[in-house]
Amino acid sequence: MHEVIWHGRGGQGVVLAAQILAESAYMQGFKGVTSAPTFGPERRGAPLTASTKISETPIRTFAQIEYADIAVVLDPSLLKVINILGSLRPGGLIIVNTPLKAEDTGIDSGRPIAVVDGAGIAFRHHLIKEGAPMVNTPLLGAFARAANLVSLEFIEKGLKWKLSSTVLANNLSALRDAYEATRGSGLEN
Amino acid sequence: MSRTEILTGNQAAAEGAKLCHIQVVSAYPITPQTSLTEYLSQAIESGEIKAEYVRVESEHSALSVCIAASSVGARAFTSTSSHGLLYMHEQLHWAAGSRLPIVMCCVNRGVGAPWSIFNDQQDSISQRDTGWIQIYCRDNQEIIDTLIQAYRIAEIVKIPVMVCYDGFVLSHTMMPVEIPDAETVDAFLPPYHAHTILSPEDPRNINPVTFPWRRADQDGVMCDGYMELRYKLQSALEAAGETIAAVGRDFAERFGRDHGGLLWRYRTEDADVILTGMGSIATEATMAVDALREQGIAAGVVGLRVYRPFPKAAVREAFRDAHAILVMEKDISYGYEGALCSDLKAAFYGTEISAPIHNVVAGLGGRDVKARELAEVTREILDRIAAGQPEGPTTWLNCRTDTPTE
């Protein structure tokens, strides 16, 4: 089973990203998928997490993730606020929304890191809500590139399943842009 | 054609209710049930389903509306959680006493004080003695399937059914769910015909004051007293287990999914130690059992689906060969032990089942329950039994118990 934690803030589309990944993985052929928000109340701007579990076989655990295989960080300011690495297994992949290069992020965990300028890409593709960039779709693109788990093709299908036609085109172009722009350990730049 | 979608437990419940052609919905929003009522009100408002959504100011009124609707022959649905269910308490008795086949979802949540919006099963367990059938679901597929079964069961035995599932853990977690096709559901679930139709053309007085003794009514017909009516409800509940099992078998034949009727088993064939529980904790226990088996411990799970009527014969059979039993539950009967543990012990009385039974209270107020922890506590208890130590007190899993008690 592959366990993915999404770290973001209320209003960033964290829960939606976790759902779209689960749907995409199911369409790709994984028999077991779950997605869940942090249980409890949510507040705009407050740190929150969501999870996606992906498995070849139906999933029989609904417990919260103890050590994720992959952590996706939608808001890099959370790296200073939350012990994100503390809930990531040794060797687990961390994917960060940042304009910085991986080696300049200050994340020194010995784990593989992938970076993408999700906010920049969101602005370029007009994915803006109440003045803030919606970085969940760009980070799904980075996930497709860096995690080697759910392909870009099926994440595109996941977006088509979840998003309305009015916003779909911009999200698809942002997804592909982020896929190409993702840099990091083990990726051919 | 059936179709598979990735749904939360609340979405699965709403899809199930829609397939059952519910005619009246009355519910009051409360976390974590809220989204279920929202889906249904949207479906009614948009005309997707033909039903009446009656808005009310409280859960007490919500169930009162369902009682009235069911009394005039409508298929009625409600749902609630925690304090909402407790506020319905009086009407729970009234619905069961009136023998009305209302179905409700209880999206399980802890009870205050202090406030908690998170999951445990104290709410529905504390309504154990209201005369309702209670069925607990282990995942979202079982929620939609159980809801469809629930109306069939309720309308055969004329007893309301509470379909219970863990708040947030299932209600807010998305997973693949096969939504049955409408024609197959229609063939499985015939339209509801009320046992007594209230109509202006045929006025009746229902549930009048009943005396301690039997007596003749105005037409000279000898009528039951209060005690006969209680006996009939009890007898019907005792017999309902057969109906629940039969409906489960028929469902399995038509839909290809067998949830086990009264209970289900996982790797119990040669199991020395059996873990048991209701709802998602039993699902988690199956993962614990996989881990224990890898360590050479022959463990299995018996998941209780039906808590009332209590499946006495089925549990006697299911636990017959166990050498140790761990009862894991998200409730406590204050001043004694977990309610399920007491009921199981009572069911074993007078049988050859003499295995040590250990109670584990877990996950109160939403505390996460991990398979790893269930496996660890099982090993601890087995070690204790192997060392010949007497039965210990109830384990409070992953809970600090060394602080002062005030």
Coordinates of C-alpha atoms in Angstrom, one line a residue:
Chain A
M1 CA 0.0 0.0 0.0
H2 CA 1.2 3.5 -0.9
E3 CA 0.3 6.2 1.6
V4 CA 0.3 9.8 0.6
I5 CA -0.1 12.8 2.9
W6 CA -1.1 16.2 1.6
H7 CA 0.0 19.2 3.7
G8 CA -1.7 22.5 3.0
R9 CA -3.9 25.2 4.4
G10 CA -7.6 25.4 4.5
G11 CA -8.8 26.8 1.2
Q12 CA -6.0 25.5 -0.9
G13 CA -7.9 22.5 -2.3
V14 CA -6.0 19.9 -0.2
V15 CA -8.9 17.6 0.2
L16 CA -9.8 17.9 -3.4
A17 CA -6.3 16.9 -4.5
A18 CA -6.4 13.8 -2.3
Q19 CA -9.8 12.9 -3.8
I20 CA -8.6 13.4 -7.4
L21 CA -5.5 11.3 -6.8
A22 CA -7.6 8.5 -5.4
E23 CA -10.0 8.6 -8.3
S24 CA -7.1 8.7 -10.8
A25 CA -5.4 5.7 -9.2
Y26 CA -8.7 3.7 -9.2
M27 CA -9.1 4.5 -12.9
Q28 CA -5.6 3.4 -13.5
G29 CA -6.4 0.0 -12.1
F30 CA -5.6 0.1 -8.4
K31 CA -8.4 -1.9 -6.6
G32 CA -7.9 -0.2 -3.3
V33 CA -8.0 3.5 -2.9
T34 CA -9.2 5.8 0.0
S35 CA -9.0 9.5 0.5
A36 CA -9.9 11.3 3.7
P37 CA -9.5 14.8 5.1
T38 CA -8.2 15.5 8.5
F39 CA -11.1 14.5 10.7
G40 CA -12.8 17.4 12.3
P41 CA -13.4 21.1 11.7
E42 CA -11.5 23.0 9.0
R43 CA -10.6 26.7 8.9
R44 CA -9.5 28.7 6.0
G45 CA -5.7 29.3 6.3
A46 CA -5.2 26.9 9.1
P47 CA -2.8 24.0 8.5
L48 CA -4.5 20.8 7.5
T49 CA -3.7 17.5 6.0
A50 CA -5.6 15.0 3.8
S51 CA -4.5 11.5 2.8
T52 CA -4.7 9.2 -0.1
K53 CA -4.0 5.5 0.2
I54 CA -3.4 3.5 -2.9
S55 CA -3.2 -0.3 -3.1
E56 CA -3.3 -3.2 -5.5
T57 CA -6.0 -4.8 -3.3
P58 CA -9.0 -3.4 -1.5
I59 CA -8.0 -1.4 1.6
R60 CA -8.9 -2.6 5.0
T61 CA -7.5 0.1 7.2
F62 CA -9.1 3.5 7.8
A63 CA -6.6 4.5 10.5
Q64 CA -4.7 7.8 10.0
I65 CA -1.3 7.5 8.3
E66 CA 1.5 7.0 10.7
Y67 CA 4.4 7.2 8.3
A68 CA 3.7 8.3 4.7
D69 CA 5.5 7.0 1.7
I70 CA 5.0 10.4 0.0
A71 CA 4.4 13.9 1.4
V72 CA 3.1 16.6 -0.8
V73 CA 3.5 20.1 0.6
L74 CA 1.2 22.7 -1.0
D75 CA 2.4 25.5 1.2
P76 CA 6.2 25.7 1.8
S77 CA 5.7 27.9 4.9
L78 CA 4.4 24.8 6.6
L79 CA 7.9 23.3 6.6
K80 CA 8.7 25.7 9.5
V81 CA 5.4 25.1 11.3
I82 CA 4.7 21.4 11.1
N83 CA 7.0 18.4 11.5
I84 CA 6.3 17.1 8.0
L85 CA 9.4 14.9 7.9
G86 CA 8.3 13.3 11.2
S87 CA 5.4 11.6 9.5
L88 CA 7.3 10.6 6.4
R89 CA 9.1 7.2 6.4
P90 CA 12.8 7.1 5.9
G91 CA 13.5 7.2 2.2
G92 CA 10.0 8.6 1.6
L93 CA 9.6 11.2 -1.2
I94 CA 8.7 14.8 -0.4
I95 CA 7.2 17.0 -3.1
V96 CA 7.2 20.7 -2.4
N97 CA 5.6 23.7 -4.0
T98 CA 8.5 26.2 -4.1
P99 CA 10.2 28.4 -6.7
L100 CA 13.5 27.2 -5.2
K101 CA 15.8 24.4 -6.4
A102 CA 15.6 21.2 -4.3
E103 CA 19.0 21.8 -2.8
D104 CA 18.1 25.4 -1.8
T105 CA 14.9 24.4 0.1
G106 CA 16.8 23.7 3.3
I107 CA 15.2 20.3 3.6
D108 CA 18.0 18.1 4.7
S109 CA 16.5 14.7 5.4
G110 CA 18.4 12.4 3.2
R111 CA 15.2 11.7 1.4
P112 CA 14.4 12.3 -2.2
I113 CA 12.9 15.7 -2.9
A114 CA 11.0 17.0 -5.9
V115 CA 10.1 20.7 -6.4
V116 CA 7.8 22.6 -8.6
D117 CA 6.9 26.3 -8.7
G118 CA 3.2 25.5 -8.2
A119 CA 2.2 29.0 -7.4
G120 CA 3.9 30.5 -10.4
I121 CA 2.3 27.9 -12.7
A122 CA -1.1 28.5 -11.1
F123 CA -0.8 32.3 -11.7
R124 CA 0.2 31.7 -15.4
H125 CA -2.8 29.5 -16.0
H126 CA -5.2 31.7 -14.1
L127 CA -5.9 29.2 -11.3
I128 CA -6.6 31.9 -8.8
K129 CA -9.2 31.9 -6.1
E130 CA -9.8 35.0 -4.0
G131 CA -6.4 36.3 -5.0
A132 CA -4.5 33.2 -4.0
P133 CA -3.0 30.7 -6.4
M134 CA -4.7 27.3 -6.4
V135 CA -1.7 25.0 -6.3
N136 CA -3.4 21.7 -5.9
T137 CA -3.5 20.9 -9.7
P138 CA 0.1 21.8 -10.3
L139 CA 1.1 19.6 -7.4
L140 CA -0.8 16.7 -8.9
G141 CA 1.3 17.3 -12.0
A142 CA 4.4 17.2 -9.9
F143 CA 3.1 14.0 -8.2
A144 CA 2.6 12.3 -11.6
R145 CA 6.2 13.1 -12.5
A146 CA 8.0 12.4 -9.3
A147 CA 6.1 9.6 -7.6
N148 CA 6.1 7.1 -10.5
L149 CA 2.8 5.7 -9.1
V150 CA -0.2 7.3 -11.0
S151 CA 0.5 8.4 -14.5
L152 CA -0.2 11.9 -16.0
E153 CA -2.8 10.3 -18.3
F154 CA -4.9 9.1 -15.4
I155 CA -4.5 12.2 -13.3
E156 CA -5.9 14.1 -16.4
K157 CA -8.8 11.7 -16.3
G158 CA -9.2 12.4 -12.6
L159 CA -9.4 16.1 -13.2
K160 CA -12.0 15.6 -16.0
W161 CA -14.0 13.5 -13.5
K162 CA -14.0 16.1 -10.8
L163 CA -13.8 19.6 -12.4
S164 CA -16.5 21.5 -14.2
S165 CA -15.9 22.2 -17.9
T166 CA -15.4 26.0 -17.2
V167 CA -12.2 25.4 -15.3
L168 CA -11.0 22.2 -16.8
A169 CA -8.9 23.6 -19.7
N170 CA -6.8 25.8 -17.5
N171 CA -6.3 23.0 -15.0
L172 CA -5.2 20.5 -17.6
S173 CA -2.7 23.0 -19.1
A174 CA -1.4 23.8 -15.6
L175 CA -1.1 20.1 -14.8
R176 CA 1.0 19.4 -17.9
D177 CA 3.1 22.5 -17.3
A178 CA 3.8 21.4 -13.8
Y179 CA 4.6 17.9 -14.9
E180 CA 7.3 19.2 -17.3
A181 CA 8.6 21.7 -14.8
T182 CA 9.1 19.3 -11.8
R183 CA 12.7 18.9 -10.8
G184 CA 14.4 16.8 -8.2
S185 CA 16.1 13.6 -7.2
G186 CA 16.0 10.9 -9.8
L187 CA 14.3 13.0 -12.4
E188 CA 15.9 13.8 -15.7
N189 CA 15.9 17.6 -15.9
Chain B
M1 CA -26.1 -1.7 -14.7
S2 CA -24.4 -1.2 -11.4
R3 CA -21.6 1.3 -11.4
T4 CA -18.6 1.8 -9.1
E5 CA -17.9 5.3 -7.7
I6 CA -15.5 6.6 -5.1
L7 CA -17.8 7.7 -2.3
T8 CA -17.7 8.8 1.3
G9 CA -19.9 6.8 3.7
N10 CA -22.4 9.6 3.8
Q11 CA -22.6 9.6 0.0
A12 CA -23.0 5.8 0.0
A13 CA -25.9 6.1 2.5
A14 CA -27.6 8.8 0.4
E15 CA -27.3 6.6 -2.8
G16 CA -28.8 3.7 -0.9
A17 CA -31.7 5.8 0.4
K18 CA -32.4 7.1 -3.1
L19 CA -32.5 3.5 -4.5
C20 CA -35.0 2.5 -1.8
H21 CA -37.5 5.1 -3.1
I22 CA -37.8 6.8 0.3
Q23 CA -40.9 9.0 0.4
V24 CA -40.4 11.1 3.4
V25 CA -37.1 12.4 4.8
S26 CA -36.9 14.4 8.0
A27 CA -33.6 15.1 9.6
Y28 CA -31.8 17.7 11.5
P29 CA -28.1 18.4 10.6
I30 CA -25.4 17.4 13.1
T31 CA -21.7 16.6 12.5
P32 CA -20.7 14.1 11.1
Q33 CA -24.1 13.2 9.6
T34 CA -24.7 16.6 8.0
S35 CA -23.6 15.9 4.4
L36 CA -25.9 12.8 4.2
T37 CA -29.0 15.0 4.8
E38 CA -27.6 17.6 2.4
Y39 CA -27.2 15.1 -0.4
L40 CA -30.8 13.9 0.2
S41 CA -32.3 17.4 0.3
Q42 CA -30.4 18.2 -3.0
A43 CA -31.8 15.1 -4.6
I44 CA -35.3 16.0 -3.5
E45 CA -35.0 19.7 -4.5
S46 CA -33.7 18.8 -7.9
G47 CA -36.4 16.3 -8.5
E48 CA -34.0 13.4 -8.8
I49 CA -36.1 11.5 -6.3
K50 CA -39.8 12.0 -5.6
A51 CA -40.0 12.5 -1.8
E52 CA -40.9 15.0 0.8
Y53 CA -38.2 16.6 2.9
V54 CA -39.8 17.9 6.1
R55 CA -37.7 20.5 7.8
V56 CA -37.8 20.4 11.6
E57 CA -36.3 22.3 14.5
S58 CA -34.9 19.2 16.3
E59 CA -34.1 15.5 16.1
H60 CA -37.0 14.8 18.4
S61 CA -39.3 16.3 15.8
A62 CA -37.5 14.6 12.9
L63 CA -38.3 11.2 14.2
S64 CA -41.8 12.3 15.1
V65 CA -42.3 13.2 11.5
C66 CA -41.0 9.8 10.4
I67 CA -43.3 8.1 12.8
A68 CA -46.3 10.0 11.4
A69 CA -45.2 9.4 7.8
S70 CA -44.6 5.7 8.4
S71 CA -48.0 5.5 10.1
V72 CA -49.8 6.6 7.0
G73 CA -47.9 4.2 4.7
A74 CA -44.9 6.2 3.6
R75 CA -41.3 4.9 3.5
A76 CA -39.6 7.2 5.9
F77 CA -35.9 7.9 6.5
T78 CA -33.9 9.9 9.0
S79 CA -30.3 10.1 10.1
T80 CA -28.5 11.6 13.0
S81 CA -25.4 11.3 15.3
S82 CA -24.6 11.6 19.0
H83 CA -26.6 14.2 20.8
G84 CA -29.1 14.2 18.0
L85 CA -29.8 10.5 18.6
L86 CA -30.0 11.0 22.3
Y87 CA -32.5 13.8 21.8
M88 CA -34.6 11.3 19.8
H89 CA -34.5 8.8 22.7
E90 CA -38.2 9.1 23.6
Q91 CA -39.3 8.8 20.0
L92 CA -37.0 5.8 19.4
H93 CA -39.2 3.9 21.9
W94 CA -42.3 5.3 20.3
A95 CA -41.3 4.1 16.8
A96 CA -40.4 0.6 17.9
G97 CA -43.5 0.3 20.1
S98 CA -45.6 1.3 17.2
R99 CA -43.9 -1.4 15.1
L100 CA -43.0 1.1 12.3
P101 CA -40.4 0.1 9.7
I102 CA -38.5 3.4 9.8
V103 CA -34.8 3.2 8.8
M104 CA -32.3 5.6 10.2
C105 CA -28.6 6.0 9.8
C106 CA -26.7 6.7 13.0
V107 CA -23.3 8.2 12.0
N108 CA -21.5 7.2 15.1
R109 CA -20.1 9.9 17.3
G110 CA -19.0 10.3 20.9
V111 CA -21.3 11.9 23.5
G112 CA -20.6 14.9 25.7
A113 CA -19.7 16.2 28.2
P114 CA -17.1 17.2 27.2
W115 CA -17.9 18.1 23.6
S116 CA -16.6 15.8 21.0
I117 CA -17.6 15.7 17.3
F118 CA -15.4 12.6 16.7
N119 CA -16.2 9.0 16.4
D120 CA -17.1 6.3 18.9
Q121 CA -20.2 4.2 19.3
Q122 CA -21.4 5.4 22.7
D123 CA -24.4 7.1 21.0
S124 CA -26.0 4.0 19.4
I125 CA -24.9 1.6 22.1
S126 CA -26.6 3.8 24.7
Q127 CA -29.9 3.3 22.7
R128 CA -29.6 -0.4 22.8
D129 CA -32.7 -1.0 24.8
T130 CA -35.2 1.1 22.7
G131 CA -36.4 -1.9 20.7
W132 CA -34.6 -1.0 17.4
I133 CA -32.6 -3.4 15.3
Q134 CA -29.0 -2.2 15.2
I135 CA -26.6 -3.2 12.3
Y136 CA -23.0 -2.0 12.2
C137 CA -21.2 -1.5 8.9
R138 CA -17.5 -2.2 8.3
D139 CA -17.0 -0.1 5.2
N140 CA -18.8 2.1 2.7
Q141 CA -19.9 -0.8 0.5
E142 CA -21.6 -2.3 3.4
I143 CA -23.4 0.9 4.2
I144 CA -25.2 1.2 0.9
D145 CA -26.0 -2.6 0.8
T146 CA -27.1 -2.6 4.5
L147 CA -29.4 0.4 3.9
I148 CA -31.1 -1.5 1.1
Q149 CA -31.4 -4.6 3.2
A150 CA -32.7 -2.6 6.2
Y151 CA -36.0 -1.5 4.6
R152 CA -36.6 -5.1 3.5
I153 CA -35.9 -6.4 7.0
A154 CA -37.9 -3.6 8.7
E155 CA -40.9 -4.0 6.6
I156 CA -41.0 -7.8 7.1
V157 CA -40.6 -7.8 10.9
K158 CA -42.2 -4.4 11.5
I159 CA -39.4 -3.1 13.6
P160 CA -37.3 0.0 12.9
V161 CA -33.7 -0.5 11.9
M162 CA -30.7 1.7 12.8
V163 CA -27.9 1.4 10.3
C164 CA -24.8 2.4 12.3
Y165 CA -21.4 3.5 10.8
D166 CA -18.4 5.2 12.2
G167 CA -18.4 9.0 11.9
F168 CA -15.5 10.5 9.9
V169 CA -13.7 7.1 9.8
L170 CA -16.3 5.9 7.2
S171 CA -18.7 8.9 6.8
H172 CA -15.9 11.2 5.5
T173 CA -13.5 8.6 3.9
M174 CA -13.9 8.0 0.2
M175 CA -13.5 4.5 -1.2
P176 CA -14.8 2.5 -4.1
V177 CA -18.4 1.6 -3.8
E178 CA -20.5 -0.4 -6.2
I179 CA -23.9 1.3 -6.6
P180 CA -26.5 -1.4 -7.4
D181 CA -28.7 -0.8 -10.4
A182 CA -32.2 0.4 -9.7
E183 CA -34.1 -2.5 -11.3
T184 CA -32.3 -5.1 -9.2
V185 CA -33.1 -3.1 -6.0
D186 CA -36.7 -2.8 -7.1
A187 CA -37.0 -6.5 -7.5
F188 CA -35.4 -7.1 -4.1
L189 CA -37.4 -4.4 -2.2
P190 CA -41.1 -4.4 -2.9
P191 CA -43.2 -1.3 -2.1
Y192 CA -44.0 -0.7 1.5
H193 CA -47.5 -1.6 2.8
A194 CA -48.2 -0.3 6.2
H195 CA -49.7 -2.7 8.8
T196 CA -52.3 -0.1 9.7
I197 CA -53.3 2.7 7.4
L198 CA -54.4 5.9 9.0
S199 CA -56.9 7.6 6.8
P200 CA -59.8 10.2 7.3
E201 CA -62.2 7.6 5.9
D202 CA -61.2 5.1 8.5
P203 CA -60.4 7.0 11.7
R204 CA -58.6 5.1 14.4
N205 CA -57.1 5.8 17.7
I206 CA -53.6 4.3 17.8
N207 CA -51.4 3.8 20.8
P208 CA -54.1 4.8 23.4
V209 CA -53.5 4.4 27.1
T210 CA -53.1 0.6 27.6
F211 CA -54.0 -0.9 30.9
P212 CA -52.0 -3.5 32.8
W213 CA -54.6 -6.1 32.0
R214 CA -56.1 -7.3 28.7
R215 CA -59.5 -5.9 28.0
A216 CA -62.2 -5.7 25.3
D217 CA -62.4 -2.7 23.0
Q218 CA -65.5 -0.8 22.0
D219 CA -66.5 -3.6 19.6
G220 CA -66.1 -6.2 22.2
V221 CA -62.8 -7.6 20.8
M222 CA -60.4 -8.7 23.4
C223 CA -57.2 -6.7 23.1
D224 CA -53.7 -7.0 24.4
G225 CA -52.6 -5.3 27.5
Y226 CA -49.3 -3.4 27.7
M227 CA -47.4 -6.5 28.7
E228 CA -48.6 -8.6 25.8
L229 CA -47.5 -5.8 23.4
R230 CA -44.1 -5.7 25.0
Y231 CA -43.8 -9.5 24.7
K232 CA -44.7 -9.3 21.0
L233 CA -42.0 -6.8 20.3
Q234 CA -39.5 -8.9 22.1
S235 CA -40.6 -12.1 20.3
A236 CA -40.5 -10.3 17.0
L237 CA -36.9 -9.0 17.7
E238 CA -35.8 -12.5 18.8
A239 CA -37.2 -13.9 15.5
A240 CA -35.8 -11.1 13.5
G241 CA -32.3 -12.7 13.4
E242 CA -33.6 -15.3 11.0
T243 CA -35.1 -12.7 8.7
I244 CA -31.9 -10.6 8.8
A245 CA -29.8 -13.7 7.8
A246 CA -32.3 -14.7 5.1
V247 CA -32.4 -11.2 3.6
G248 CA -28.6 -11.2 3.6
R249 CA -28.6 -14.4 1.7
D250 CA -31.1 -13.2 -0.8
F251 CA -29.1 -10.0 -1.2
A252 CA -26.0 -12.0 -1.9
E253 CA -27.7 -14.0 -4.6
R254 CA -29.0 -11.0 -6.4
F255 CA -26.2 -8.6 -5.9
G256 CA -23.1 -10.9 -5.5
R257 CA -22.1 -9.5 -2.2
D258 CA -22.5 -11.4 1.1
H259 CA -21.8 -9.3 4.2
G260 CA -22.5 -12.2 6.5
G261 CA -26.0 -11.7 7.8
L262 CA -25.6 -11.6 11.6
L263 CA -21.8 -11.7 11.7
W264 CA -18.8 -12.3 9.5
R265 CA -15.5 -14.1 9.9
Y266 CA -12.0 -13.6 8.8
R267 CA -9.4 -16.3 9.0
T268 CA -11.1 -18.0 11.9
E269 CA -10.9 -21.6 10.5
D270 CA -8.0 -22.6 12.7
A271 CA -7.8 -19.5 14.9
D272 CA -6.7 -19.9 18.5
V273 CA -7.4 -16.3 19.4
I274 CA -10.4 -14.4 18.0
L275 CA -10.6 -10.6 17.9
T276 CA -14.2 -9.3 17.7
G277 CA -15.8 -5.9 17.4
M278 CA -18.4 -3.9 15.4
G279 CA -17.9 -1.5 12.5
S280 CA -14.6 -0.2 11.3
I281 CA -12.6 -1.4 14.4
A282 CA -13.4 -5.0 13.2
T283 CA -12.1 -4.1 9.7
E284 CA -8.9 -2.8 11.3
A285 CA -8.7 -6.0 13.3
T286 CA -8.4 -8.0 10.1
M287 CA -5.1 -6.1 9.4
A288 CA -4.0 -6.9 12.9
V289 CA -4.8 -10.6 12.3
D290 CA -2.7 -10.6 9.1
A291 CA 0.3 -9.2 11.1
L292 CA -0.3 -11.7 14.0
R293 CA -0.3 -14.6 11.6
E294 CA 3.0 -13.5 10.1
Q295 CA 4.3 -13.8 13.6
G296 CA 3.0 -17.3 13.9
I297 CA -0.1 -16.5 16.0
A298 CA -3.2 -18.2 14.7
A299 CA -5.6 -15.3 15.0
G300 CA -9.0 -14.5 13.3
V301 CA -11.7 -11.9 13.4
V302 CA -15.5 -12.3 14.0
G303 CA -17.2 -9.0 13.0
L304 CA -20.6 -8.5 14.6
R305 CA -23.0 -6.9 12.2
V306 CA -26.1 -7.2 14.2
Y307 CA -26.0 -6.0 17.8
R308 CA -29.8 -6.1 18.4
P309 CA -31.3 -8.6 18.2
F310 CA -28.2 -10.1 19.8
P311 CA -27.2 -13.1 17.6
K312 CA -26.8 -15.5 20.5
A313 CA -26.8 -18.8 18.6
A314 CA -24.5 -17.4 15.9
V315 CA -21.8 -16.2 18.4
R316 CA -21.9 -19.4 20.3
E317 CA -21.1 -21.2 17.0
A318 CA -18.5 -18.6 15.9
F319 CA -16.5 -18.6 19.1
R320 CA -16.9 -22.3 19.9
D321 CA -13.3 -23.3 19.2
A322 CA -11.5 -20.1 20.4
H323 CA -8.9 -20.4 23.1
A324 CA -8.8 -16.7 23.8
I325 CA -11.2 -13.9 22.9
L326 CA -10.5 -10.1 22.7
V327 CA -13.6 -7.9 22.5
M328 CA -12.6 -4.5 21.0
E329 CA -15.2 -1.8 21.3
K330 CA -15.7 2.0 21.1
D331 CA -18.1 2.3 24.0
I332 CA -18.3 1.7 27.7
S333 CA -21.1 0.8 30.0
Y334 CA -19.9 3.1 32.8
G335 CA -19.2 1.4 36.0
Y336 CA -18.9 -2.0 34.4
E337 CA -17.2 -2.8 31.1
G338 CA -17.8 -2.6 27.3
A339 CA -21.4 -3.4 26.5
L340 CA -20.5 -5.9 23.7
C341 CA -18.2 -7.7 26.1
S342 CA -20.9 -8.2 28.7
D343 CA -23.4 -9.3 26.0
L344 CA -21.0 -11.9 24.6
K345 CA -20.1 -13.3 28.0
A346 CA -23.8 -13.7 28.7
A347 CA -24.4 -15.4 25.4
F348 CA -21.7 -18.0 26.4
Y349 CA -23.2 -18.7 29.8
G350 CA -24.0 -22.4 30.1
T351 CA -22.1 -23.4 27.0
E352 CA -18.7 -25.2 26.7
I353 CA -17.0 -21.9 25.8
S354 CA -14.7 -21.2 28.6
A355 CA -11.9 -19.3 26.8
P356 CA -10.6 -16.2 28.6
I357 CA -12.4 -13.1 27.4
H358 CA -10.5 -9.8 27.5
N359 CA -12.1 -6.4 26.9
V360 CA -10.4 -3.6 25.0
V361 CA -12.0 -0.2 25.0
A362 CA -10.5 1.8 22.1
G363 CA -11.0 4.8 19.9
L364 CA -13.2 6.8 22.3
G365 CA -13.8 10.4 21.0
G366 CA -12.1 9.7 17.7
R367 CA -8.7 8.4 19.1
D368 CA -7.1 6.7 16.2
V369 CA -7.1 2.9 16.3
K370 CA -4.3 1.3 14.4
A371 CA -4.0 -2.4 13.4
R372 CA -0.5 -2.3 14.9
E373 CA -1.9 -1.4 18.3
L374 CA -4.6 -4.1 18.1
A375 CA -1.9 -6.7 17.3
E376 CA 0.3 -5.5 20.1
V377 CA -2.5 -5.7 22.7
T378 CA -3.4 -9.1 21.5
R379 CA 0.1 -10.4 22.0
E380 CA 0.2 -8.8 25.5
I381 CA -3.0 -10.5 26.5
L382 CA -1.8 -13.9 25.0
D383 CA 1.4 -13.6 27.0
R384 CA -0.5 -12.9 30.1
I385 CA -2.8 -15.9 29.6
A386 CA 0.2 -18.1 28.8
A387 CA 1.8 -17.1 32.1
G388 CA -1.3 -18.2 33.9
Q389 CA -2.2 -14.7 35.1
P390 CA -5.8 -14.1 36.1
E391 CA -8.1 -12.0 34.0
G392 CA -7.0 -8.4 34.1
P393 CA -9.0 -5.3 34.0
T394 CA -10.3 -3.8 30.8
T395 CA -7.6 -2.4 28.6
W396 CA -8.0 1.2 27.6
L397 CA -6.0 1.2 24.4
N398 CA -3.5 3.9 23.8
C399 CA -4.9 5.9 26.8
R400 CA -3.0 7.3 29.8
T401 CA -4.4 5.7 32.8
D402 CA -1.8 6.7 35.4
T403 CA -3.1 10.2 36.1
P404 CA -5.3 11.1 39.1
T405 CA -9.0 10.2 38.7
E406 CA -10.6 13.5 39.5

